[in-house]
Short mmCIF file of C-alpha atoms and ligand atoms in Angstrom, two decimals:
data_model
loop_
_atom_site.label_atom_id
_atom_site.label_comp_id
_atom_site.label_asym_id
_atom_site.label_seq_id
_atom_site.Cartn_x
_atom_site.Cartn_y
_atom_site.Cartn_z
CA UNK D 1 0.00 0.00 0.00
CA UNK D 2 1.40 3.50 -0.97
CA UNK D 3 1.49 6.62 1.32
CA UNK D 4 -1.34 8.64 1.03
CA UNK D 5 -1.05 11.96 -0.99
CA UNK D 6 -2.53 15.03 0.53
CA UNK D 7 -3.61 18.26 -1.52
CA UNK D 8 -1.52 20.28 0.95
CA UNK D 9 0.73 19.72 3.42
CA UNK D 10 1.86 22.86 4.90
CA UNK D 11 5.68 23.02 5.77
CA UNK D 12 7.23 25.10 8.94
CA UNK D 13 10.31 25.68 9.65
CA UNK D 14 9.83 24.47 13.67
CA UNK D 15 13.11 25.95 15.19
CA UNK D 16 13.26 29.53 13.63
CA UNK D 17 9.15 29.43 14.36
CA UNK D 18 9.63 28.85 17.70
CA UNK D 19 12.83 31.25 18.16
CA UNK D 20 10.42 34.16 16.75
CA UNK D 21 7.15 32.96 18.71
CA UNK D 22 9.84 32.93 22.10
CA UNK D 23 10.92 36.27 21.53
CA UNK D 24 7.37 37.73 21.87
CA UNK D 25 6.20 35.59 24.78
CA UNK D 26 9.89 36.48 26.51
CA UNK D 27 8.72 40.47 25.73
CA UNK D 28 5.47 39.79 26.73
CA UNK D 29 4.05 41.20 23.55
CA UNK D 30 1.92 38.99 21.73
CA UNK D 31 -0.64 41.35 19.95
CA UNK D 32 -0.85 44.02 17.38
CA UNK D 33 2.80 45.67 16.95
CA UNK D 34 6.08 44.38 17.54
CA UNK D 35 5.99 41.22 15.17
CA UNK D 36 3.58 42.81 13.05
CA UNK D 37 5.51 46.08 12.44
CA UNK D 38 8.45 44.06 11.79
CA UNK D 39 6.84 41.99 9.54
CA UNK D 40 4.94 45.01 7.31
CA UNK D 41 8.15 45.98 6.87
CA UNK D 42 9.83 42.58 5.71
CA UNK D 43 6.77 42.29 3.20
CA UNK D 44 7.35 45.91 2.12
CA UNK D 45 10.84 45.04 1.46
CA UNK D 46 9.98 41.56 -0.30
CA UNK D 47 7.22 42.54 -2.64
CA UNK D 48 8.42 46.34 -3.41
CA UNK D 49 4.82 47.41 -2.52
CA UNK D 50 4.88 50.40 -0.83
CA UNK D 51 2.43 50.14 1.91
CA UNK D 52 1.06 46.31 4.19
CA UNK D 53 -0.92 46.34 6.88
CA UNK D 54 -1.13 43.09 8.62
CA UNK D 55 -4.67 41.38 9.25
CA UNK D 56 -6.17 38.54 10.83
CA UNK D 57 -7.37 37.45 7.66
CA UNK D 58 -7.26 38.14 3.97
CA UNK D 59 -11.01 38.14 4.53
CA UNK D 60 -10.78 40.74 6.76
CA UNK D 61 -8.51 42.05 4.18
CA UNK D 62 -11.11 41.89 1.47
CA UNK D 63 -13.87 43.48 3.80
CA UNK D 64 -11.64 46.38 4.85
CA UNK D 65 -10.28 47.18 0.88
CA UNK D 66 -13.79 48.10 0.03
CA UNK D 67 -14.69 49.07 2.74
CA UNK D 68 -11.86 51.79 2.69
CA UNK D 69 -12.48 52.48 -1.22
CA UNK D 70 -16.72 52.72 -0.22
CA UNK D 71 -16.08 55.05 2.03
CA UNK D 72 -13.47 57.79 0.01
CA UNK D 73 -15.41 57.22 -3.02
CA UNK D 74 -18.52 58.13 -1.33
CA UNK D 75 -20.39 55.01 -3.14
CA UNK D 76 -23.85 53.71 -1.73
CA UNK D 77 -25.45 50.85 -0.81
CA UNK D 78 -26.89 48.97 -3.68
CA UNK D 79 -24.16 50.29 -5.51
CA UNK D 80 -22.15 47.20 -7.59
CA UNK D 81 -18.74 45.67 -7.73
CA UNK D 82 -17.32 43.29 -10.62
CA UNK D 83 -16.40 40.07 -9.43
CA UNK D 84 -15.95 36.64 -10.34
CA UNK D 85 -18.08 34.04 -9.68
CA UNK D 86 -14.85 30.92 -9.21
CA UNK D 87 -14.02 31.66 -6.66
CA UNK D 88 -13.76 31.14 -2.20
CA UNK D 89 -16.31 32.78 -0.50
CA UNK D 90 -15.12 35.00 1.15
CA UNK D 91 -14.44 37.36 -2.04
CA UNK D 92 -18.00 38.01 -2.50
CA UNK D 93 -19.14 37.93 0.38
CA UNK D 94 -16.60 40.99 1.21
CA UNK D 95 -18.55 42.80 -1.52
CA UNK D 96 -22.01 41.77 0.56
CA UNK D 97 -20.47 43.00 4.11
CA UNK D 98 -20.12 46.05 2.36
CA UNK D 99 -23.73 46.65 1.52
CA UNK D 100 -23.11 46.32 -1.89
CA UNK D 101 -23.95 43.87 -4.82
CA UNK D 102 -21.55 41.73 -6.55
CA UNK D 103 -21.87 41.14 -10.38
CA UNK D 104 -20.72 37.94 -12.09
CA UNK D 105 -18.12 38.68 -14.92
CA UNK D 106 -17.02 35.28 -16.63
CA UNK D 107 -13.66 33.76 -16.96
CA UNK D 108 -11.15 32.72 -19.63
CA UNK D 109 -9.10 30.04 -20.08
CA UNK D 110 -6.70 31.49 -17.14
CA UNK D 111 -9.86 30.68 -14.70
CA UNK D 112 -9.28 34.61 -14.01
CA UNK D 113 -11.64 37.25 -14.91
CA UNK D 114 -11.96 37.74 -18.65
CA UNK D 115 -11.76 41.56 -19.64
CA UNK D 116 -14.19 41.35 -22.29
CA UNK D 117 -17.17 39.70 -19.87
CA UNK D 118 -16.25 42.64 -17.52
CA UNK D 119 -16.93 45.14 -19.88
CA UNK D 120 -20.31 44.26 -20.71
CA UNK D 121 -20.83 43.75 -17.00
CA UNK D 122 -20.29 47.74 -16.95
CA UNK D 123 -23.08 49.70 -15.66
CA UNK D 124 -23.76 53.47 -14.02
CA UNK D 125 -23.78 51.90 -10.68
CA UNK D 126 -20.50 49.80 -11.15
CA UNK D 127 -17.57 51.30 -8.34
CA UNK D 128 -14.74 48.75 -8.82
CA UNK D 129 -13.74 45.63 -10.20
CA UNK D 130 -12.19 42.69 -7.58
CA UNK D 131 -9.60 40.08 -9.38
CA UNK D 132 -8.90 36.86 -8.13
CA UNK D 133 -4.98 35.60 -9.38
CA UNK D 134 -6.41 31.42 -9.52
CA UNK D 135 -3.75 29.65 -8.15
CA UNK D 136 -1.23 32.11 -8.07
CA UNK D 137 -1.92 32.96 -12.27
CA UNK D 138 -1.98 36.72 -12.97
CA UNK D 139 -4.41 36.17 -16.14
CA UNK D 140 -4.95 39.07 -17.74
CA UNK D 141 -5.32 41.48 -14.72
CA UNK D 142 -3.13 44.21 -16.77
CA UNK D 143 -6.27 44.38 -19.35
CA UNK D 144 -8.61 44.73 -15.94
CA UNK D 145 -6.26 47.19 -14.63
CA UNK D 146 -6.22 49.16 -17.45
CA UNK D 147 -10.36 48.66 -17.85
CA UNK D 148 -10.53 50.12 -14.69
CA UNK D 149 -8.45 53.34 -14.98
CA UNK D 150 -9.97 54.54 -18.39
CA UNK D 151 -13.74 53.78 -16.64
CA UNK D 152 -12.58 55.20 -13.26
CA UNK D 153 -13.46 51.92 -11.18
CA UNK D 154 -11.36 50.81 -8.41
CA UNK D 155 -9.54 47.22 -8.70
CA UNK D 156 -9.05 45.10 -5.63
CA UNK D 157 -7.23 42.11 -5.77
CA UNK D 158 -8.14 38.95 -4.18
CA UNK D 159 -4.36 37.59 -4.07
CA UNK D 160 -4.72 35.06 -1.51
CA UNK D 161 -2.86 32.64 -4.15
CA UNK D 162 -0.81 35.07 -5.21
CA UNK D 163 2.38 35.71 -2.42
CA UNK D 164 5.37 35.86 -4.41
CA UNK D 165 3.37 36.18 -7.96
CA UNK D 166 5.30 38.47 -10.17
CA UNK D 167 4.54 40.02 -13.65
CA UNK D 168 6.76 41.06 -16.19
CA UNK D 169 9.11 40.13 -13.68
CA UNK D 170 7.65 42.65 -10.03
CA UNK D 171 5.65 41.28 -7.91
CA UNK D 172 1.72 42.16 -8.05
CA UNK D 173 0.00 45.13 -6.50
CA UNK D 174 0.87 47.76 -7.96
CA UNK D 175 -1.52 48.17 -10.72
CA UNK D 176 -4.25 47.98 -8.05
CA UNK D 177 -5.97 50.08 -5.53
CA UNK D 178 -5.73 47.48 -2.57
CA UNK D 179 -4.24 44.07 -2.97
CA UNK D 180 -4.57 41.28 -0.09
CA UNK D 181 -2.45 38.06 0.53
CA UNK D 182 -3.47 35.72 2.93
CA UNK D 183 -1.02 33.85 5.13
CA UNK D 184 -3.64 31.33 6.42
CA UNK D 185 -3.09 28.05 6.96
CA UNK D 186 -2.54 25.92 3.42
CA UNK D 187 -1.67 29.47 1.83
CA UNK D 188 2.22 29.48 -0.10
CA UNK D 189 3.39 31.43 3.01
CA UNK D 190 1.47 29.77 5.54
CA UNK D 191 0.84 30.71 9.30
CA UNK D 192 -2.38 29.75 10.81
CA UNK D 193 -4.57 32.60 10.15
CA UNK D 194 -3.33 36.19 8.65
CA UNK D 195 -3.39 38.19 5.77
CA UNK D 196 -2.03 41.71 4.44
CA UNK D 197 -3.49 44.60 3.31
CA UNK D 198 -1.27 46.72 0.25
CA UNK D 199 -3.63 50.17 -0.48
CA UNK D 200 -1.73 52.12 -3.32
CA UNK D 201 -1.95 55.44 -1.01
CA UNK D 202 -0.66 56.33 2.01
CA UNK D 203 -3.87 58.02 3.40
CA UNK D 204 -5.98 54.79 2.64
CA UNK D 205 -2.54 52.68 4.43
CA UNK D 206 -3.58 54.96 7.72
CA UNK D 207 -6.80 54.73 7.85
CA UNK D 208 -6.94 50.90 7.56
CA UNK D 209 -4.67 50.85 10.44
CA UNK D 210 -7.28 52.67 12.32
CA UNK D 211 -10.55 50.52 11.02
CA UNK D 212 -8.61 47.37 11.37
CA UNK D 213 -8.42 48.05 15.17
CA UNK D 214 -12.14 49.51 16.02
CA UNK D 215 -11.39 53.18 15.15
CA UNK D 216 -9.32 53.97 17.88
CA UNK D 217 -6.70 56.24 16.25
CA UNK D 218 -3.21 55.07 18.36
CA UNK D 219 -2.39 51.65 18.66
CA UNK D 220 -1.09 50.67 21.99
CA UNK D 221 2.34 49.70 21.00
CA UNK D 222 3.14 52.94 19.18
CA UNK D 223 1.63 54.41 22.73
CA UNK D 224 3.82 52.26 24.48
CA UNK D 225 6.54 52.78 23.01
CA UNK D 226 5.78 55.84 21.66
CA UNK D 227 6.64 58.00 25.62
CA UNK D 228 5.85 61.40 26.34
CA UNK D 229 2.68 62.65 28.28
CA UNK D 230 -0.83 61.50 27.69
CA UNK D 231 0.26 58.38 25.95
CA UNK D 232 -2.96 56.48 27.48
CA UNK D 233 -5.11 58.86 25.66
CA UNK D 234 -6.70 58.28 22.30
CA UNK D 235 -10.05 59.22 20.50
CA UNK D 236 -12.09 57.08 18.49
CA UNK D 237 -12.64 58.22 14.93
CA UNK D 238 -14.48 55.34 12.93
CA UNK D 239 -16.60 52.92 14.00
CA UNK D 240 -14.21 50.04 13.17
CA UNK D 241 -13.38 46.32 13.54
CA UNK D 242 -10.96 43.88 15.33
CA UNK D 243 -9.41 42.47 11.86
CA UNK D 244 -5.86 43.45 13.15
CA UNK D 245 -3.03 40.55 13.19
CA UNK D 246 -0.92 39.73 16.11
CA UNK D 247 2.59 39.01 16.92
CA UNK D 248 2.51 35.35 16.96
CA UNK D 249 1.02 34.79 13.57
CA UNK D 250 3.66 38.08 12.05
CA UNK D 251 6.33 35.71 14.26
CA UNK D 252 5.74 32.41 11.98
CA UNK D 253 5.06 34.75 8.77
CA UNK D 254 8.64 36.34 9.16
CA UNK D 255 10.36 33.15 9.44
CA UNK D 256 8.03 31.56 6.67
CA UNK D 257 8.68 34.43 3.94
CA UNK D 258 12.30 33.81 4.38
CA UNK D 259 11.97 30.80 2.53
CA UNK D 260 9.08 31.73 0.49
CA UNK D 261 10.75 32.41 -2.46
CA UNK D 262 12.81 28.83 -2.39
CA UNK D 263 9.21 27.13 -1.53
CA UNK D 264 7.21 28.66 -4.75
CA UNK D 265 10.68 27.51 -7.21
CA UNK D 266 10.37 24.34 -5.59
CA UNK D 267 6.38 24.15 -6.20
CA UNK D 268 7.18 25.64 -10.05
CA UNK D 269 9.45 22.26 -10.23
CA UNK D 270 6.55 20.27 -9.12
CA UNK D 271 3.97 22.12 -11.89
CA UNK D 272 6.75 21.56 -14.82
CA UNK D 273 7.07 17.55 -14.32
CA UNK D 274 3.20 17.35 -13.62
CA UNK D 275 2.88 19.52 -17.20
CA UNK D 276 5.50 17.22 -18.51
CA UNK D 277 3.35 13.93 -17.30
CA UNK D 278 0.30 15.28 -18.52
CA UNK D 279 1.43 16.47 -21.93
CA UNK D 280 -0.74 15.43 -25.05
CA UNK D 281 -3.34 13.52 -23.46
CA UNK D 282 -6.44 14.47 -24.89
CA UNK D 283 -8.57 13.41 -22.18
CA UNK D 284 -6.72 16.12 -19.62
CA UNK D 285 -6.37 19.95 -20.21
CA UNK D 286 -4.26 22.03 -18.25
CA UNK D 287 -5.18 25.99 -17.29
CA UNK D 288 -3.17 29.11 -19.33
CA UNK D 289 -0.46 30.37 -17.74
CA UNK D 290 -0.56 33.71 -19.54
CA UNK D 291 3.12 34.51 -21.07
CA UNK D 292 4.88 36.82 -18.62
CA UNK D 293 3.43 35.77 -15.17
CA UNK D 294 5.67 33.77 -13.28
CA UNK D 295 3.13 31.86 -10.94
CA UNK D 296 3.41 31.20 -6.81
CA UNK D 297 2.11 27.85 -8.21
CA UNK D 298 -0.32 28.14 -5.05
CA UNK D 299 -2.29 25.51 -6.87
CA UNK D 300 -2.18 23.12 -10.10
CA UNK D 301 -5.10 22.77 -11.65
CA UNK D 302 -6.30 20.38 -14.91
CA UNK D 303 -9.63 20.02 -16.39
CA UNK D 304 -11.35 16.50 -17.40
CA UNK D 305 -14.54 15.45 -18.63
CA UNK D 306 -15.28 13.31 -15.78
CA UNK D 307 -14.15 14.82 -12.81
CA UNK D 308 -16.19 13.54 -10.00
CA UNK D 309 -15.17 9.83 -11.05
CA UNK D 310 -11.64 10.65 -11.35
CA UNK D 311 -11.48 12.00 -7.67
CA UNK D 312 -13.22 8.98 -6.38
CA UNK D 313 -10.73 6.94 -8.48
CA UNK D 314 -7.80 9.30 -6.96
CA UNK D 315 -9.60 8.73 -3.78
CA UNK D 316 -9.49 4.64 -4.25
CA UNK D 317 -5.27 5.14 -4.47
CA UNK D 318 -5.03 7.45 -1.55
CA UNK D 319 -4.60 10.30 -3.54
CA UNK D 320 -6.04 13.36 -2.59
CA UNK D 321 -7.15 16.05 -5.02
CA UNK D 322 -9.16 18.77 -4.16
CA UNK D 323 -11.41 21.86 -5.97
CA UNK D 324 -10.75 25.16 -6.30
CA UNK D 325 -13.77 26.19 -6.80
CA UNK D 326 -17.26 25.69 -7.07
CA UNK D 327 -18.86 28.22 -9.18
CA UNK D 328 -20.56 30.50 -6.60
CA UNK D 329 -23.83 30.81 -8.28
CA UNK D 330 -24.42 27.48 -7.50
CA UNK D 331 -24.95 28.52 -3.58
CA UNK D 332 -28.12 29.74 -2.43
CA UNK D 333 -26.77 33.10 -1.73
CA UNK D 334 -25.55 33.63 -5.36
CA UNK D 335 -27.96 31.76 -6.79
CA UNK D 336 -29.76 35.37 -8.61
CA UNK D 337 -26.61 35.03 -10.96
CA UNK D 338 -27.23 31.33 -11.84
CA UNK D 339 -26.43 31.27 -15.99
CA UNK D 340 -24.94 34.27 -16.19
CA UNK D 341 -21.49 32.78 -16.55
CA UNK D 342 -21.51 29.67 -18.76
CA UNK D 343 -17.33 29.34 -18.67
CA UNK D 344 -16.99 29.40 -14.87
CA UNK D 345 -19.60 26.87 -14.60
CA UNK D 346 -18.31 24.59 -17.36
CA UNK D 347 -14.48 24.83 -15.30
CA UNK D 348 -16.71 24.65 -11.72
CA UNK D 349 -17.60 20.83 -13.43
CA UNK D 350 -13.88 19.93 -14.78
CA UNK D 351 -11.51 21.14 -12.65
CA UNK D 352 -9.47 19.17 -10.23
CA UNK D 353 -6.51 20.97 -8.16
CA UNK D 354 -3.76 18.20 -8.01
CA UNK D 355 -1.69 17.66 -4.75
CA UNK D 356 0.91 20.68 -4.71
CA UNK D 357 3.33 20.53 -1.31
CA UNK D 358 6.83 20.76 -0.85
CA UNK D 359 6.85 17.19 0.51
CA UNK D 360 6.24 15.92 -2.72
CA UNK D 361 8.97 14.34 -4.83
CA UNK D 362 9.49 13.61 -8.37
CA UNK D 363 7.99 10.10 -7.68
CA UNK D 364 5.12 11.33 -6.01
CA UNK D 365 4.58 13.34 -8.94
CA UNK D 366 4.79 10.70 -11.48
CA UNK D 367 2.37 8.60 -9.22
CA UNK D 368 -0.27 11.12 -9.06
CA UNK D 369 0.23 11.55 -13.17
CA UNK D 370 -0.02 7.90 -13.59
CA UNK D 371 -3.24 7.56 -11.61
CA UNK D 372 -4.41 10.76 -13.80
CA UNK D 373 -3.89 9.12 -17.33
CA UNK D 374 -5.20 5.81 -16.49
CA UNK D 375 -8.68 7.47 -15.23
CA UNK D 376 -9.19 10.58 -16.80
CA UNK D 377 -11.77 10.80 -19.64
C1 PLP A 1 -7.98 31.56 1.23
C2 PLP A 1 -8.69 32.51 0.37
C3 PLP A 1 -9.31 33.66 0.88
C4 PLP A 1 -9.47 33.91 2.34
O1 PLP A 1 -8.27 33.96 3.02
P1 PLP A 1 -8.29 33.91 4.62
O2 PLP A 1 -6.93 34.42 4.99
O3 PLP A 1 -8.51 32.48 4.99
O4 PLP A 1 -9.38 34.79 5.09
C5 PLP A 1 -9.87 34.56 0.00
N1 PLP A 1 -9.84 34.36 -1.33
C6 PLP A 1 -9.25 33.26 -1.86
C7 PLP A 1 -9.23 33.11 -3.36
C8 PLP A 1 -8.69 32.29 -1.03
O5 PLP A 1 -8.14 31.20 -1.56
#
């Protein structure tokens, strides 16, 4: 009987984890500041972005971004957003927390939003567009970004899959309004639960930092450490949420993004024998990688006719696939879009995400492949 073979299997690097996590528990600082500051500036420094803001989630993330962009825009409920309906959850629902209405653009063959469906998804009320990088792909968010700049509508990426993504050779964010990463659990830089916030401008970077914990316009640590008089004292400006990260989870994401680079070459190994496996067989179809994005490879994804029976067949060899996603229209709450978005639900019926960990091995590989091309129809 073979070892099983998981989706993911996150990796940590124990020691260096703990060395960080001792420091704050030694300092008796575990919450917001500290580890976070230090590690808003390590991201800042990695991805060339010029603001971060760490979270407890990229949902939070995703919540606060429009939030942020509702408020200085002065939109209104009702008012819509552009998103995609293959997708997690919690990108649409952000839209819904915000009292506004997500629209279902299609996708392309990138399973990221296709530029023309988002054009004709253009109305009065539209505010912004959010893009979702699938699996770590870029797709064609430089025709979105551009979209969005001649029709004056904000773009907010969903990179959750997307840490260490780069385009034309620089890492992604820049050509948007707010980007978030998420650093949870199974994510390429994985902690247990965090995320970070990039806004293009500096006064929508300060008045995240304020919404992100309740409004209150100091942070304690910068009061802490901050001295002089009155350094208890703060007002409260916004009424604002507790989506701020903390010191332990910034403590396992500094150690974790010094390898994260190493990790996503390793995991672009792992895509290049699985595309060299899966080459030529009709019966499989991989996902564009659009010329000039060099992927996180957060995910690798094929398409098959029969994709339920494959998994169960995966499933019969201990091998563990997964889905990434189900179309969203399909759940209750999304259900008002059903049919709107033919290609998403076609790829919602024939994708499979293969196992992608760096405790796979070239044999692994090959074993999954094998299993792959004896069942896939
Ligand atoms: C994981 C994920 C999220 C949510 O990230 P959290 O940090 O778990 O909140 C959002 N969007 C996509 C596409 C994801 O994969």
């Amino acid at each position: 009987m073979s070892d099983p073979i998981q989706l993911f299997v996150p990796q940590f690097r124990i020691e260096e984890c703990l060395t960080e996590i001792r420091e704050c528990l030694e300092k008796g600082w575990t919450g917001l500041g500290f580890k976070t500051v230090a590690f808003e500036k390590a991201w800042c420094d990695y991805t060339g972005l010029p603001y971060g803001h760490f979270l407890s989630s990229a949902t939070a993330g995703l919540h606060l971004a429009i939030n942020v962009l509702k408020g200085a825009g002065g939109w209104v409920d009702g008012d819509e957003v552009v998103t995609t309906p293959l997708t997690f959850v919690s990108t649409n629902h952000a839209i819904l927390y915000n009292g506004l209405r997500p629209v279902f653009a299609d996708i392309d063959a990138s399973l990221c939003l296709d530029p023309q469906s988002v054009l004709q998804r253009i109305t009065p009320r539209t505010r912004a567009v959010v893009f979702v990088g699938m699996g770590g792909n870029t797709g064609r968010l430089d025709e979105i970004a551009k979209i969005c700049s001649e029709r004056g509508l904000k773009l907010v990426i969903d990179a959750a899959h997307m840490t260490g993504t780069r385009w034309l050779g620089r890492h992604i964010g820049g050509e948007a309004d707010a980007t978030v990463f998420s650093f949870q659990a199974v994510k390429n830089l994985p902690t247990a639960d965090s995320g970070m916030i990039c806004f293009r401008l500096a006064e929508h970077d300060e008045l995240v930092r304020k919404l992100a914990w309740l409004g209150i316009n100091k942070d304690t640590y910068t009061r802490t450490t901050g001295g002089g008089a009155y350094k208890w004292m703060y007002d409260v400006e916004e009424v604002g949420f507790k989506h701020h990260g903390n010191s332990i989870m910034a403590a396992i994401g500094l150690v974790q993004l010094r390898y994260v680079e190493r990790d996503n070459a390793y995991r672009r190994q792992l895509a290049s024998w699985y595309r060299a496996g899966l080459a030529g067989q009709a019966a499989v179809r991989s996902v564009d990688v659009v010329p000039g994005c060099e992927s996180s490879c957060h995910l690798f994804q094929i398409r098959v006719g029969n994709r339920d029976a494959l998994m169960l067949a995966l499933n019969e060899h201990q091998v563990y696939p997964g889905v990434h996603y189900r179309d969203n229209t399909l759940y209750r709450m999304y259900a008002y879009a059903q049919g709107t978005c033919p290609e998403a639900a076609r790829a919602s019926d024939e994708l499979i995400s293969l196992p992608m960990h760096l405790g796979l091995g070239f044999d692994d590989v090959r074993r999954v492949v094998s299993l792959v091309l004896r069942y896939a129809r």
